[in-house]
Coordinates of C-alpha atoms in Angstrom, one line a residue:
X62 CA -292.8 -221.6 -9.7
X63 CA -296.3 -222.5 -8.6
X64 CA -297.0 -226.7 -8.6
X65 CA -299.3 -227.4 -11.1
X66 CA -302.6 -229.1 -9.9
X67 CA -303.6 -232.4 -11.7
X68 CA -306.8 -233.1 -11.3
X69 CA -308.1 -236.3 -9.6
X70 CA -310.3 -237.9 -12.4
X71 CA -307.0 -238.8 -14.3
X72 CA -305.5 -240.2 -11.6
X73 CA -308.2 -243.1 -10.6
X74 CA -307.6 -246.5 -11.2
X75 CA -304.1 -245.7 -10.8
X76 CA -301.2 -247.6 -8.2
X77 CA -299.4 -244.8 -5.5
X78 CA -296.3 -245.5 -7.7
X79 CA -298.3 -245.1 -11.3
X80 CA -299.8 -241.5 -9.7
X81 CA -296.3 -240.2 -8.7
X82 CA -294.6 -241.1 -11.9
X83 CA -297.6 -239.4 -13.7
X84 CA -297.4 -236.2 -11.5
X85 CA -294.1 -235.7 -12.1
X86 CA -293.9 -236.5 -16.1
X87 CA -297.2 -233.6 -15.8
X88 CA -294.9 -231.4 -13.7
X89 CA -292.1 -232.1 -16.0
X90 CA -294.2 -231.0 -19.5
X91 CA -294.7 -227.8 -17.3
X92 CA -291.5 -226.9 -16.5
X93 CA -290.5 -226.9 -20.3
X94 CA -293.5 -224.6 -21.4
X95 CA -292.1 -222.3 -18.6
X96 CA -288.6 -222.6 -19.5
X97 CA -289.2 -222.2 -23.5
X98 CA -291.6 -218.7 -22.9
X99 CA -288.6 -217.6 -20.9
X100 CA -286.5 -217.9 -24.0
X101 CA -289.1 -216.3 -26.6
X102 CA -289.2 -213.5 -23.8
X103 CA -285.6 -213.0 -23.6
X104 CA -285.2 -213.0 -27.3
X105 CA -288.2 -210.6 -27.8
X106 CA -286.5 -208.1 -25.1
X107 CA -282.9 -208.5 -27.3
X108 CA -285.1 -207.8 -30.2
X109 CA -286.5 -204.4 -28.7
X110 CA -282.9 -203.2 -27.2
X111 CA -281.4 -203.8 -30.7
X112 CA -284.3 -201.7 -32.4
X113 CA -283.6 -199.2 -29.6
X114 CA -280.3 -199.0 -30.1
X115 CA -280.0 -198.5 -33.9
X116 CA -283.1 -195.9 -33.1
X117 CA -280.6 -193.7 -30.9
X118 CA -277.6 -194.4 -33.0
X119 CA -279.9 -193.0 -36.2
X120 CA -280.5 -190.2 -33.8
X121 CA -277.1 -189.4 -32.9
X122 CA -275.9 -189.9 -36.6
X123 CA -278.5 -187.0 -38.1
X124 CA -277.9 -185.0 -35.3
X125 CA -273.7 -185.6 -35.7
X126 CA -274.7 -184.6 -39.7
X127 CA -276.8 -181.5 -38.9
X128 CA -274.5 -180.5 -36.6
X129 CA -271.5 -180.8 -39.1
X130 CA -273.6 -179.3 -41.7
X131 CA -274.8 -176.3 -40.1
X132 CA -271.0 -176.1 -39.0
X133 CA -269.8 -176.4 -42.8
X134 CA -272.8 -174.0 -44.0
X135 CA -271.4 -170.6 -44.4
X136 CA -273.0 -167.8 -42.5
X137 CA -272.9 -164.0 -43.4
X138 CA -270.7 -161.6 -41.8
X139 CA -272.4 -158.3 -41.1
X140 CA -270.6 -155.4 -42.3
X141 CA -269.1 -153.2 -39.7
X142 CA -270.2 -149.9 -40.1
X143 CA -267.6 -147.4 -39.8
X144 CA -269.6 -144.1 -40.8
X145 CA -272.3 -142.4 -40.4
X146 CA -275.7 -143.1 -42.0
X147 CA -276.6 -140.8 -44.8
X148 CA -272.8 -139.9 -45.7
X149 CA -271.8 -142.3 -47.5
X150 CA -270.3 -139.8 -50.1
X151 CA -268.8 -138.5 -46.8
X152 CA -270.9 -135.4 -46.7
X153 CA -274.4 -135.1 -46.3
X154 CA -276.5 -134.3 -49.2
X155 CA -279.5 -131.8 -49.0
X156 CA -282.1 -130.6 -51.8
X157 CA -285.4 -128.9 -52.1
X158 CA -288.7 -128.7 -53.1
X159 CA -288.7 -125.1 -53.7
X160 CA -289.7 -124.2 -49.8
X161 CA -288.0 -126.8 -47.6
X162 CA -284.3 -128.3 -47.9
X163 CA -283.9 -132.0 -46.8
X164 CA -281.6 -134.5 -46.2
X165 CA -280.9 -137.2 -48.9
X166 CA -281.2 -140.5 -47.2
X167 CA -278.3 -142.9 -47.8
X168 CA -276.3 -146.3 -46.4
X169 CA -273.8 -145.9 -43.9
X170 CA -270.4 -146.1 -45.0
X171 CA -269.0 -149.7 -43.9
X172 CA -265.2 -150.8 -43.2
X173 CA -263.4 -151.4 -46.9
X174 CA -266.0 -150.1 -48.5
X175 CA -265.1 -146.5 -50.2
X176 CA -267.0 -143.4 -50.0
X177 CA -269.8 -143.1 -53.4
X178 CA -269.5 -139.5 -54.4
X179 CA -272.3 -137.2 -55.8
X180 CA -272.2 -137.0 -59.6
X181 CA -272.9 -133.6 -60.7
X182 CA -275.8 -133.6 -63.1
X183 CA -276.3 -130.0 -63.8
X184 CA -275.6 -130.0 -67.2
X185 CA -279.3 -132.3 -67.7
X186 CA -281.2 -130.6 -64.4
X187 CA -279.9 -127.3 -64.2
X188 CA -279.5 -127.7 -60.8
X189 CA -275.8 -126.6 -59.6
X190 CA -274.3 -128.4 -56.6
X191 CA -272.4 -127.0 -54.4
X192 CA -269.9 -129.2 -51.9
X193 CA -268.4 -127.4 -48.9
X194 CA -265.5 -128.7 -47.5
X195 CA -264.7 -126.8 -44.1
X196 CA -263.1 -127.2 -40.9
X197 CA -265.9 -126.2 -38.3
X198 CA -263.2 -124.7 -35.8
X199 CA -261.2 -122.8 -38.5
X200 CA -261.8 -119.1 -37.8
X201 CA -261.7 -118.6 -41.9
X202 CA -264.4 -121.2 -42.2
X203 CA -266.8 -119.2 -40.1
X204 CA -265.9 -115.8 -41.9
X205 CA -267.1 -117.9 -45.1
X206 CA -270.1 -119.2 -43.8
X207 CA -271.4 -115.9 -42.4
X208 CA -270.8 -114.5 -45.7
X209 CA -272.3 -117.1 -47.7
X210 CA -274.6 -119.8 -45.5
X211 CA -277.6 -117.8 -45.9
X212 CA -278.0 -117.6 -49.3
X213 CA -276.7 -121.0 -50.1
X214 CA -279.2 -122.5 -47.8
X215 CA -281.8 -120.4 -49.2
X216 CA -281.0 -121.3 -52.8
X217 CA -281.4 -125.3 -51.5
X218 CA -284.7 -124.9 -49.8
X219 CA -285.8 -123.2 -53.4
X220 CA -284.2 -125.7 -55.3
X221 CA -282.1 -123.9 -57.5
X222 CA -278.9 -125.8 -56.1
X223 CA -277.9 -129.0 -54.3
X224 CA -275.5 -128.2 -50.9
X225 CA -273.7 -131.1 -49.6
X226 CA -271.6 -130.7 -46.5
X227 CA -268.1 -132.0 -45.5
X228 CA -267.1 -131.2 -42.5
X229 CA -263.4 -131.6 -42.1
X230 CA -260.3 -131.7 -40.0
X231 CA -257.6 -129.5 -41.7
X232 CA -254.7 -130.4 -39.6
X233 CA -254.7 -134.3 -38.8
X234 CA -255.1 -134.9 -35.4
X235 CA -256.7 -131.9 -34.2
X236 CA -258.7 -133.0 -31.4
X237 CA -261.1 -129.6 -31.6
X238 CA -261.7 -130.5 -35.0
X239 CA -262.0 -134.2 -34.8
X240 CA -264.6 -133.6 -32.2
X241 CA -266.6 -131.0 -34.1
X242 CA -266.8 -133.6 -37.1
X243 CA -267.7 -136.5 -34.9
X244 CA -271.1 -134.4 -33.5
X245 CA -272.1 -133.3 -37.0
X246 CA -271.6 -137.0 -38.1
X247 CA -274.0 -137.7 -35.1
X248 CA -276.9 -135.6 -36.4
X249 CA -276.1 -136.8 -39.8
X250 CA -277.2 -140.6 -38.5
X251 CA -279.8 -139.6 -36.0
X252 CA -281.2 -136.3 -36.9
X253 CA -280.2 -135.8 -41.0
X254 CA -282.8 -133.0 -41.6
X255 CA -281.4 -131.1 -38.9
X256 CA -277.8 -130.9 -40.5
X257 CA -278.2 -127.1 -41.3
X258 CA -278.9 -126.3 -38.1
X259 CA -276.4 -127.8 -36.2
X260 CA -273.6 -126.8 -39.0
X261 CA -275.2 -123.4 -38.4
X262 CA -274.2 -123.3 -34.8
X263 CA -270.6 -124.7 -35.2
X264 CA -269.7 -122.1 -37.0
X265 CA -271.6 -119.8 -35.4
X266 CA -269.9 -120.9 -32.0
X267 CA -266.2 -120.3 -33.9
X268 CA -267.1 -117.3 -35.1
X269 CA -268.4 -115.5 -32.0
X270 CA -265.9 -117.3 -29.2
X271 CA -263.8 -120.0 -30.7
X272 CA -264.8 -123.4 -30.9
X273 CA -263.3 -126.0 -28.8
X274 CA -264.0 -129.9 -27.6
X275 CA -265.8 -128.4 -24.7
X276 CA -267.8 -126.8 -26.6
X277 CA -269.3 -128.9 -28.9
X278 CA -271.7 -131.3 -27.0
X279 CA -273.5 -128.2 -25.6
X280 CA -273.3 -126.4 -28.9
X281 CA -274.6 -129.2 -31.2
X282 CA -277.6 -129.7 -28.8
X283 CA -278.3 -126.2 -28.6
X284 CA -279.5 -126.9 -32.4
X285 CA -281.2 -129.8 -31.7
X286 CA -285.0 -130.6 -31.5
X287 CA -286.3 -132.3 -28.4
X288 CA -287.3 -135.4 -30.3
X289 CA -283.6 -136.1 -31.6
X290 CA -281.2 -134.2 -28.7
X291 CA -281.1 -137.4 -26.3
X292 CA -279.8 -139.5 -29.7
X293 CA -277.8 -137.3 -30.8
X294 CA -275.9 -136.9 -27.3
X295 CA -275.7 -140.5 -27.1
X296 CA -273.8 -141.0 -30.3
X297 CA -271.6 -137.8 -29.7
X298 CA -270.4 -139.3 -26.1
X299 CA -269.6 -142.9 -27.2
X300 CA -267.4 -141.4 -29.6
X301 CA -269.1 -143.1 -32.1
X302 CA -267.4 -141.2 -35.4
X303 CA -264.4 -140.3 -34.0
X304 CA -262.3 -142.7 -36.0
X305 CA -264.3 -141.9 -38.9
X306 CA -263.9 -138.2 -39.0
X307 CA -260.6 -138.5 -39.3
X308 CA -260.5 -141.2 -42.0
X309 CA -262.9 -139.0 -44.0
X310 CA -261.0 -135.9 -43.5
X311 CA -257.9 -138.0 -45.4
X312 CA -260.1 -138.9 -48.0
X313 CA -261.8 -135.3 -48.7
X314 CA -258.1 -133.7 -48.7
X315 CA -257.5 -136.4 -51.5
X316 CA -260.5 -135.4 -53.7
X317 CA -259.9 -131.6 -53.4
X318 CA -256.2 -131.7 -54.2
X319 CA -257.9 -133.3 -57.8
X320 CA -259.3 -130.5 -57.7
X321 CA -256.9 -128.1 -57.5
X322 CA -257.7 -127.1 -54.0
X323 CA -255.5 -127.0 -50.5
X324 CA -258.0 -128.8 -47.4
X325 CA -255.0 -127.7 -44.9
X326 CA -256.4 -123.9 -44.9
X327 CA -259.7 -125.5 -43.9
X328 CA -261.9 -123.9 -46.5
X329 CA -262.7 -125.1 -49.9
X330 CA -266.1 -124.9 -52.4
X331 CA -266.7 -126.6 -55.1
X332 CA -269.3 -126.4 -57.7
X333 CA -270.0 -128.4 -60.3
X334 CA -266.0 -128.9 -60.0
X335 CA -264.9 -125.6 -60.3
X336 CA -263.4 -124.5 -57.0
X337 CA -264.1 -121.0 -55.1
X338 CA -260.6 -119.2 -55.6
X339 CA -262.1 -115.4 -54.2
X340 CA -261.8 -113.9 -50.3
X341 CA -263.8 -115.8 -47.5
X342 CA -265.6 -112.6 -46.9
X343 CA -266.4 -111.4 -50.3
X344 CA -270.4 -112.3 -51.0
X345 CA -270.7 -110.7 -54.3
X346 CA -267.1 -112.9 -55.3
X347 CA -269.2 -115.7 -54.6
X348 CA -272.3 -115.0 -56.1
X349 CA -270.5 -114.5 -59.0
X350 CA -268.3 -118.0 -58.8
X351 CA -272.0 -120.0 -58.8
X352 CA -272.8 -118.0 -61.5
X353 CA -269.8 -119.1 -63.4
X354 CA -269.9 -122.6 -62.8
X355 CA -273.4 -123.0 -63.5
X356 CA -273.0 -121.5 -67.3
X357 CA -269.5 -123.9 -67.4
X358 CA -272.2 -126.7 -66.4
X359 CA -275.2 -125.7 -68.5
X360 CA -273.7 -124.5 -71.5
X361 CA -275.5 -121.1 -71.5

């Protein structure tokens, strides 16, 4: 501590022993002014700290609280999508606008969630639809198809009938199969409008030469526009439906035995739930069953 300087005016008149006994009573007076800021200091800092430390412990207690409460708050799950977009009746849906037919755009099917078939409402449209259950490697499949795919996809693109397609695997386990569903179930997510054209080639493929896992890939893309081929390749080599087109191959066998109908033999067609009972290579059998059904669903 620095010695505090008295000045000489109040010490005149004054003995040695009076000075020193006044210097030190001065120095004395000092000291305690020093010693009682000290405390107020001290007391001020203790002051601070505490304010501090409740300010950190309010921080740590809302955090602790947010933390429990977002911890506590529920969050969604997403739903795991097991199928395909725009199947989620399991088959893909087209119509027309009396020139072009297109693919009806739908949700993907996701896991407990069951398939949400296509009501027939021909009876109050007039439109007949038309659901096509068929194994793409079944060699009675593509004798159908080339007997009737023409004029059913003609009838679409004009309107006059709805054509959804299933695409199947007769015999459980049937890796051909299960592969040939998988790659239609890729265009369906990626490339929908260009359904026909890969189904086209399928069956093409199994008519001509047989269909078989090797085939596929090269056979889908072969059908394929530029803009959607690098997609569609992508899904069909992850596998990405695989599971699924076995699953929906269980289901569809389910729905056509209500039916009346036998999915083993890889071919059945429905309309308007009447099933096709004539010869897989009998066109004017056929025309004739759509004919049928429609008056059955019409009333005329």
């Amino acid at each position: 501590m620095a010695k505090k300087l008295v000045p000489r005016s109040q010490l005149q008149g004054m003995t040695k022993k009076e000075r020193q006994r006044f210097v030190r009573e001065v120095r004395r007076a000092e000291m305690l002014r020093l010693a009682q800021q000290r405390r107020q200091r001290r007391i001020l800092g203790w002051s601070v700290a505490g304010l501090a430390v409740v300010a950190v412990g309010s921080i740590v207690t809302i955090g602790t609280v947010n933390a429990v409460a977002s911890a506590s708050t529920p969050t969604a799950t997403p739903a795991v999508v097991v199928g395909p977009a725009n199947m989620l009746s399991d088959g893909l849906l087209f119509t027309g606008d009396g020139t072009t037919a297109t693919a009806t755009r739908t949700a993907a099917l996701t896991d407990g969630e069951d398939p949400v078939a296509t009501v027939s409402d021909a009876a109050t449209t007039g439109i007949l639809d038309v659901q096509v259950y068929l194994d793409p490697t079944n060699a009675d499949a593509a004798t159908l198809w080339s007997t009737i795919g023409a004029s059913l996809e003609a009838e679409v693109a004009a309107g006059s009938i709805s054509l959804e397609l299933h695409p199947v695997v007769a015999q459980s386990g049937d890796v051909n199969a299960i592969s040939a569903v998988a790659a239609f179930s890729c265009v369906a997510d990626t490339a929908p409008d260009e359904g026909l054209a890969a189904w086209d080639a399928l069956l093409t493929q199994t008519a001509t030469a047989g269909l078989t896992s090797l085939e596929v890939a090269t056979t889908v893309q072969g059908a394929l526009s530029d803009a959607t081929v690098d997609a569609v390749t992508s899904c069909m080599s992850a596998g990405t439906f695989t599971t699924w087109a076995d699953d929906a191959s269980t289901r569809a066998a389910t729905t056509v035995a209500a039916a009346g109908a036998d999915l083993t033999q890889g071919v059945v067609v429905t309309a308007a739930g009447s099933v096709y009972t004539g010869a897989v290579d009998d066109a004017t059998a056929f025309q004739t069953f759509l004919s049928d059904a429609y008056t059955a669903a019409v009333g005329e």
